[in-house]
PDB file of C-alpha atoms in Angstrom:
ATOM      1  CA  MET A 170      -8.137 -53.632  -2.209  1.00  0.00           C
ATOM      2  CA  THR A 171     -10.612 -51.430  -3.970  1.00  0.00           C
ATOM      3  CA  ALA A 172     -10.986 -47.634  -3.561  1.00  0.00           C
ATOM      4  CA  GLU A 173     -14.469 -48.129  -2.117  1.00  0.00           C
ATOM      5  CA  ALA A 174     -13.013 -50.206   0.800  1.00  0.00           C
ATOM      6  CA  THR A 175     -10.716 -47.216   1.757  1.00  0.00           C
ATOM      7  CA  ARG A 176     -13.181 -44.519   1.438  1.00  0.00           C
ATOM      8  CA  ARG A 177     -13.713 -42.651   4.658  1.00  0.00           C
ATOM      9  CA  PRO A 178     -16.979 -43.235   6.525  1.00  0.00           C
ATOM     10  CA  PRO A 179     -18.944 -40.015   7.184  1.00  0.00           C
ATOM     11  CA  SER A 180     -18.920 -41.049  11.090  1.00  0.00           C
ATOM     12  CA  VAL A 181     -14.943 -40.601  10.892  1.00  0.00           C
ATOM     13  CA  THR A 182     -15.384 -37.260   9.319  1.00  0.00           C
ATOM     14  CA  LEU A 183     -18.011 -36.247  12.098  1.00  0.00           C
ATOM     15  CA  ALA A 184     -15.534 -37.499  14.599  1.00  0.00           C
ATOM     16  CA  VAL A 185     -12.743 -35.293  13.516  1.00  0.00           C
ATOM     17  CA  VAL A 186     -14.872 -32.132  13.454  1.00  0.00           C
ATOM     18  CA  LEU A 187     -16.390 -32.935  16.936  1.00  0.00           C
ATOM     19  CA  VAL A 188     -13.017 -33.571  18.443  1.00  0.00           C
ATOM     20  CA  MET A 189     -11.510 -30.367  16.931  1.00  0.00           C
ATOM     21  CA  LEU A 190     -14.554 -28.274  17.914  1.00  0.00           C
ATOM     22  CA  GLY A 191     -14.616 -29.651  21.401  1.00  0.00           C
ATOM     23  CA  THR A 192     -10.944 -29.378  22.146  1.00  0.00           C
ATOM     24  CA  PHE A 193     -11.055 -25.729  20.780  1.00  0.00           C
ATOM     25  CA  ILE A 194     -13.978 -24.873  23.008  1.00  0.00           C
ATOM     26  CA  ALA A 195     -12.359 -26.601  25.995  1.00  0.00           C
ATOM     27  CA  ALA A 196      -9.156 -24.405  25.409  1.00  0.00           C
ATOM     28  CA  THR A 197     -11.117 -21.299  25.660  1.00  0.00           C
ATOM     29  CA  THR A 198     -11.438 -21.934  29.484  1.00  0.00           C
ATOM     30  CA  ALA A 199      -7.579 -21.672  29.891  1.00  0.00           C
ATOM     31  CA  ALA A 200      -7.640 -18.044  30.356  1.00  0.00           C
ATOM     32  CA  GLY A 201      -5.097 -18.317  33.194  1.00  0.00           C
ATOM     33  CA  PRO A 202      -1.465 -17.263  33.164  1.00  0.00           C
ATOM     34  CA  GLN A 203       0.230 -16.717  29.747  1.00  0.00           C
ATOM     35  CA  GLU A 204       2.346 -19.859  29.999  1.00  0.00           C
ATOM     36  CA  ALA A 205      -0.585 -22.103  30.762  1.00  0.00           C
ATOM     37  CA  GLY A 206      -2.656 -20.529  27.751  1.00  0.00           C
ATOM     38  CA  ALA A 207       0.345 -21.010  25.331  1.00  0.00           C
ATOM     39  CA  LEU A 208       0.623 -24.577  26.465  1.00  0.00           C
ATOM     40  CA  VAL A 209      -2.943 -25.234  25.885  1.00  0.00           C
ATOM     41  CA  LEU A 210      -2.915 -23.675  22.553  1.00  0.00           C
ATOM     42  CA  LEU A 211      -0.020 -25.730  21.533  1.00  0.00           C
ATOM     43  CA  LEU A 212      -1.690 -28.971  22.623  1.00  0.00           C
ATOM     44  CA  VAL A 213      -4.932 -28.130  20.696  1.00  0.00           C
ATOM     45  CA  ALA A 214      -2.732 -27.388  17.653  1.00  0.00           C
ATOM     46  CA  VAL A 215      -1.105 -30.912  18.084  1.00  0.00           C
ATOM     47  CA  CYS A 216      -4.557 -32.420  18.889  1.00  0.00           C
ATOM     48  CA  PHE A 217      -5.894 -30.789  15.567  1.00  0.00           C
ATOM     49  CA  TRP A 218      -2.941 -32.347  13.551  1.00  0.00           C
ATOM     50  CA  PHE A 219      -3.477 -35.794  15.020  1.00  0.00           C
ATOM     51  CA  ALA A 220      -7.367 -35.494  14.523  1.00  0.00           C
ATOM     52  CA  VAL A 221      -6.574 -34.814  10.763  1.00  0.00           C
ATOM     53  CA  ARG A 222      -4.303 -37.913  10.624  1.00  0.00           C
ATOM     54  CA  ALA A 223      -6.763 -39.996  12.508  1.00  0.00           C
ATOM     55  CA  GLY A 224      -9.348 -38.914   9.875  1.00  0.00           C
ATOM     56  CA  ARG A 225      -6.981 -40.310   7.298  1.00  0.00           C
ATOM     57  CA  GLY A 226      -6.992 -43.652   8.873  1.00  0.00           C
ATOM     58  CA  LYS A 227      -3.912 -43.569  10.964  1.00  0.00           C
ATOM     59  CA  ARG A 228      -4.121 -45.985  13.921  1.00  0.00           C
ATOM     60  CA  GLY A 229      -1.567 -44.292  16.084  1.00  0.00           C
ATOM     61  CA  ALA A 230      -3.109 -40.950  15.428  1.00  0.00           C
ATOM     62  CA  ARG A 231      -6.426 -42.141  16.853  1.00  0.00           C
ATOM     63  CA  THR A 232      -4.739 -43.044  20.010  1.00  0.00           C
ATOM     64  CA  ALA A 233      -2.733 -39.848  20.258  1.00  0.00           C
ATOM     65  CA  VAL A 234      -5.872 -37.733  19.672  1.00  0.00           C
ATOM     66  CA  THR A 235      -7.568 -39.577  22.437  1.00  0.00           C
ATOM     67  CA  CYS A 236      -4.803 -38.910  24.911  1.00  0.00           C
ATOM     68  CA  LEU A 237      -4.416 -35.273  23.899  1.00  0.00           C
ATOM     69  CA  THR A 238      -8.194 -34.632  24.118  1.00  0.00           C
ATOM     70  CA  ALA A 239      -8.116 -35.846  27.750  1.00  0.00           C
ATOM     71  CA  VAL A 240      -4.996 -33.809  28.475  1.00  0.00           C
ATOM     72  CA  VAL A 241      -6.778 -30.604  27.035  1.00  0.00           C
ATOM     73  CA  PHE A 242      -9.715 -31.290  29.241  1.00  0.00           C
ATOM     74  CA  VAL A 243      -7.764 -31.844  32.443  1.00  0.00           C
ATOM     75  CA  LEU A 244      -5.732 -28.738  31.788  1.00  0.00           C
ATOM     76  CA  GLY A 245      -8.948 -26.810  30.911  1.00  0.00           C
ATOM     77  CA  ALA A 246     -10.666 -28.093  34.217  1.00  0.00           C
ATOM     78  CA  THR A 247      -7.904 -26.430  36.318  1.00  0.00           C
ATOM     79  CA  PHE A 248      -8.989 -23.130  34.956  1.00  0.00           C
ATOM     80  CA  ALA A 249     -12.686 -23.737  34.301  1.00  0.00           C
ATOM     81  CA  PHE A 250     -13.654 -23.673  37.886  1.00  0.00           C
ATOM     82  CA  GLU A 251     -12.092 -20.135  38.566  1.00  0.00           C
ATOM     83  CA  ASP A 252     -15.283 -18.897  36.941  1.00  0.00           C
ATOM     84  CA  ALA A 253     -17.865 -21.725  37.476  1.00  0.00           C
ATOM     85  CA  LEU A 254     -20.530 -20.196  35.193  1.00  0.00           C
ATOM     86  CA  TYR A 255     -18.585 -19.314  32.146  1.00  0.00           C
ATOM     87  CA  GLY A 256     -15.662 -21.817  32.585  1.00  0.00           C
ATOM     88  CA  GLY A 257     -17.604 -24.759  33.814  1.00  0.00           C
ATOM     89  CA  THR A 258     -20.419 -24.322  31.120  1.00  0.00           C
ATOM     90  CA  THR A 259     -17.710 -23.898  28.301  1.00  0.00           C
ATOM     91  CA  LEU A 260     -15.661 -27.023  29.577  1.00  0.00           C
ATOM     92  CA  LEU A 261     -18.896 -29.086  29.550  1.00  0.00           C
ATOM     93  CA  LEU A 262     -19.978 -27.928  26.087  1.00  0.00           C
ATOM     94  CA  GLY A 263     -16.452 -28.872  24.836  1.00  0.00           C
ATOM     95  CA  ALA A 264     -16.684 -32.277  26.563  1.00  0.00           C
ATOM     96  CA  LEU A 265     -20.264 -32.887  25.103  1.00  0.00           C
ATOM     97  CA  LEU A 266     -18.755 -32.355  21.549  1.00  0.00           C
ATOM     98  CA  ALA A 267     -15.411 -34.091  21.885  1.00  0.00           C
ATOM     99  CA  ALA A 268     -16.280 -37.192  23.844  1.00  0.00           C
ATOM    100  CA  PRO A 269     -18.618 -38.511  21.229  1.00  0.00           C
ATOM    101  CA  GLY A 270     -16.006 -37.704  18.578  1.00  0.00           C
ATOM    102  CA  VAL A 271     -13.521 -39.894  20.218  1.00  0.00           C
ATOM    103  CA  VAL A 272     -16.014 -42.642  20.612  1.00  0.00           C
ATOM    104  CA  LEU A 273     -16.768 -42.522  16.983  1.00  0.00           C
ATOM    105  CA  LEU A 274     -13.149 -42.863  16.250  1.00  0.00           C
ATOM    106  CA  TYR A 275     -13.393 -46.365  17.669  1.00  0.00           C
ATOM    107  CA  ARG A 276     -16.687 -47.534  16.339  1.00  0.00           C
ATOM    108  CA  PRO A 277     -16.641 -50.600  14.055  1.00  0.00           C
ATOM    109  CA  ALA A 278     -16.938 -48.400  10.766  1.00  0.00           C
ATOM    110  CA  ALA A 279     -13.908 -46.471  11.758  1.00  0.00           C
ATOM    111  CA  GLU A 280     -12.044 -49.680  12.708  1.00  0.00           C
ATOM    112  CA  ASP A 281     -12.919 -51.198   9.430  1.00  0.00           C
ATOM    113  CA  TYR A 282     -11.674 -48.032   7.525  1.00  0.00           C
ATOM    114  CA  VAL A 283      -8.496 -47.970   9.550  1.00  0.00           C
ATOM    115  CA  SER A 284      -7.784 -51.597   8.766  1.00  0.00           C
ATOM    116  CA  ALA A 285      -8.484 -51.117   5.057  1.00  0.00           C
ATOM    117  CA  ARG A 286      -6.233 -48.082   4.865  1.00  0.00           C
ATOM    118  CA  GLU A 287      -3.446 -50.076   6.373  1.00  0.00           C
ATOM    119  CA  GLU A 288      -3.760 -52.976   4.100  1.00  0.00           C
ATOM    120  CA  HIS A 289      -4.095 -50.544   1.259  1.00  0.00           C
ATOM    121  CA  LEU A 290      -0.887 -48.732   2.041  1.00  0.00           C
ATOM    122  CA  GLY A 291       0.819 -52.063   2.943  1.00  0.00           C
ATOM    123  CA  VAL A 292       1.414 -51.298   6.597  1.00  0.00           C
ATOM    124  CA  ARG A 293      -0.817 -53.749   7.966  1.00  0.00           C
ATOM    125  CA  GLU A 294       0.982 -55.950  10.819  1.00  0.00           C
ATOM    126  CA  GLU A 295      -0.397 -59.346  11.975  1.00  0.00           C
ATOM    127  CA  TYR A 296      -0.793 -59.418  15.676  1.00  0.00           C
ATOM    128  CA  ASP A 297      -0.532 -63.041  16.920  1.00  0.00           C
ATOM    129  CA  ALA A 298      -1.835 -63.390  20.498  1.00  0.00           C
TER     130      ALA A 298
END
């Protein structure tokens, strides 16, 4: 396996940036009770960590960042509609950024990158159907 095969595609880098920006913007809508705000900030921090790991070609991190992004948006939505103009618009902007980022993590270029990284690191498992 050459170093060129394990080079990160620009679409994966863009995906990581979009997911991080989108979840951060969506988290700003959670201006509710202190406990809820702390929970959303914790979820965003964990989502950032998994987004970075997904950018490094970790298959499990891609799945985790997808799930965490969805959770951040569901929790953000509960607070977003208390102030429909600010909260709803902010949540929509976050979704418009994060959703394409999540999709980019599953495009063929990203899948090839993840597979190449797994083979390079020797963690590739054969899945027999």
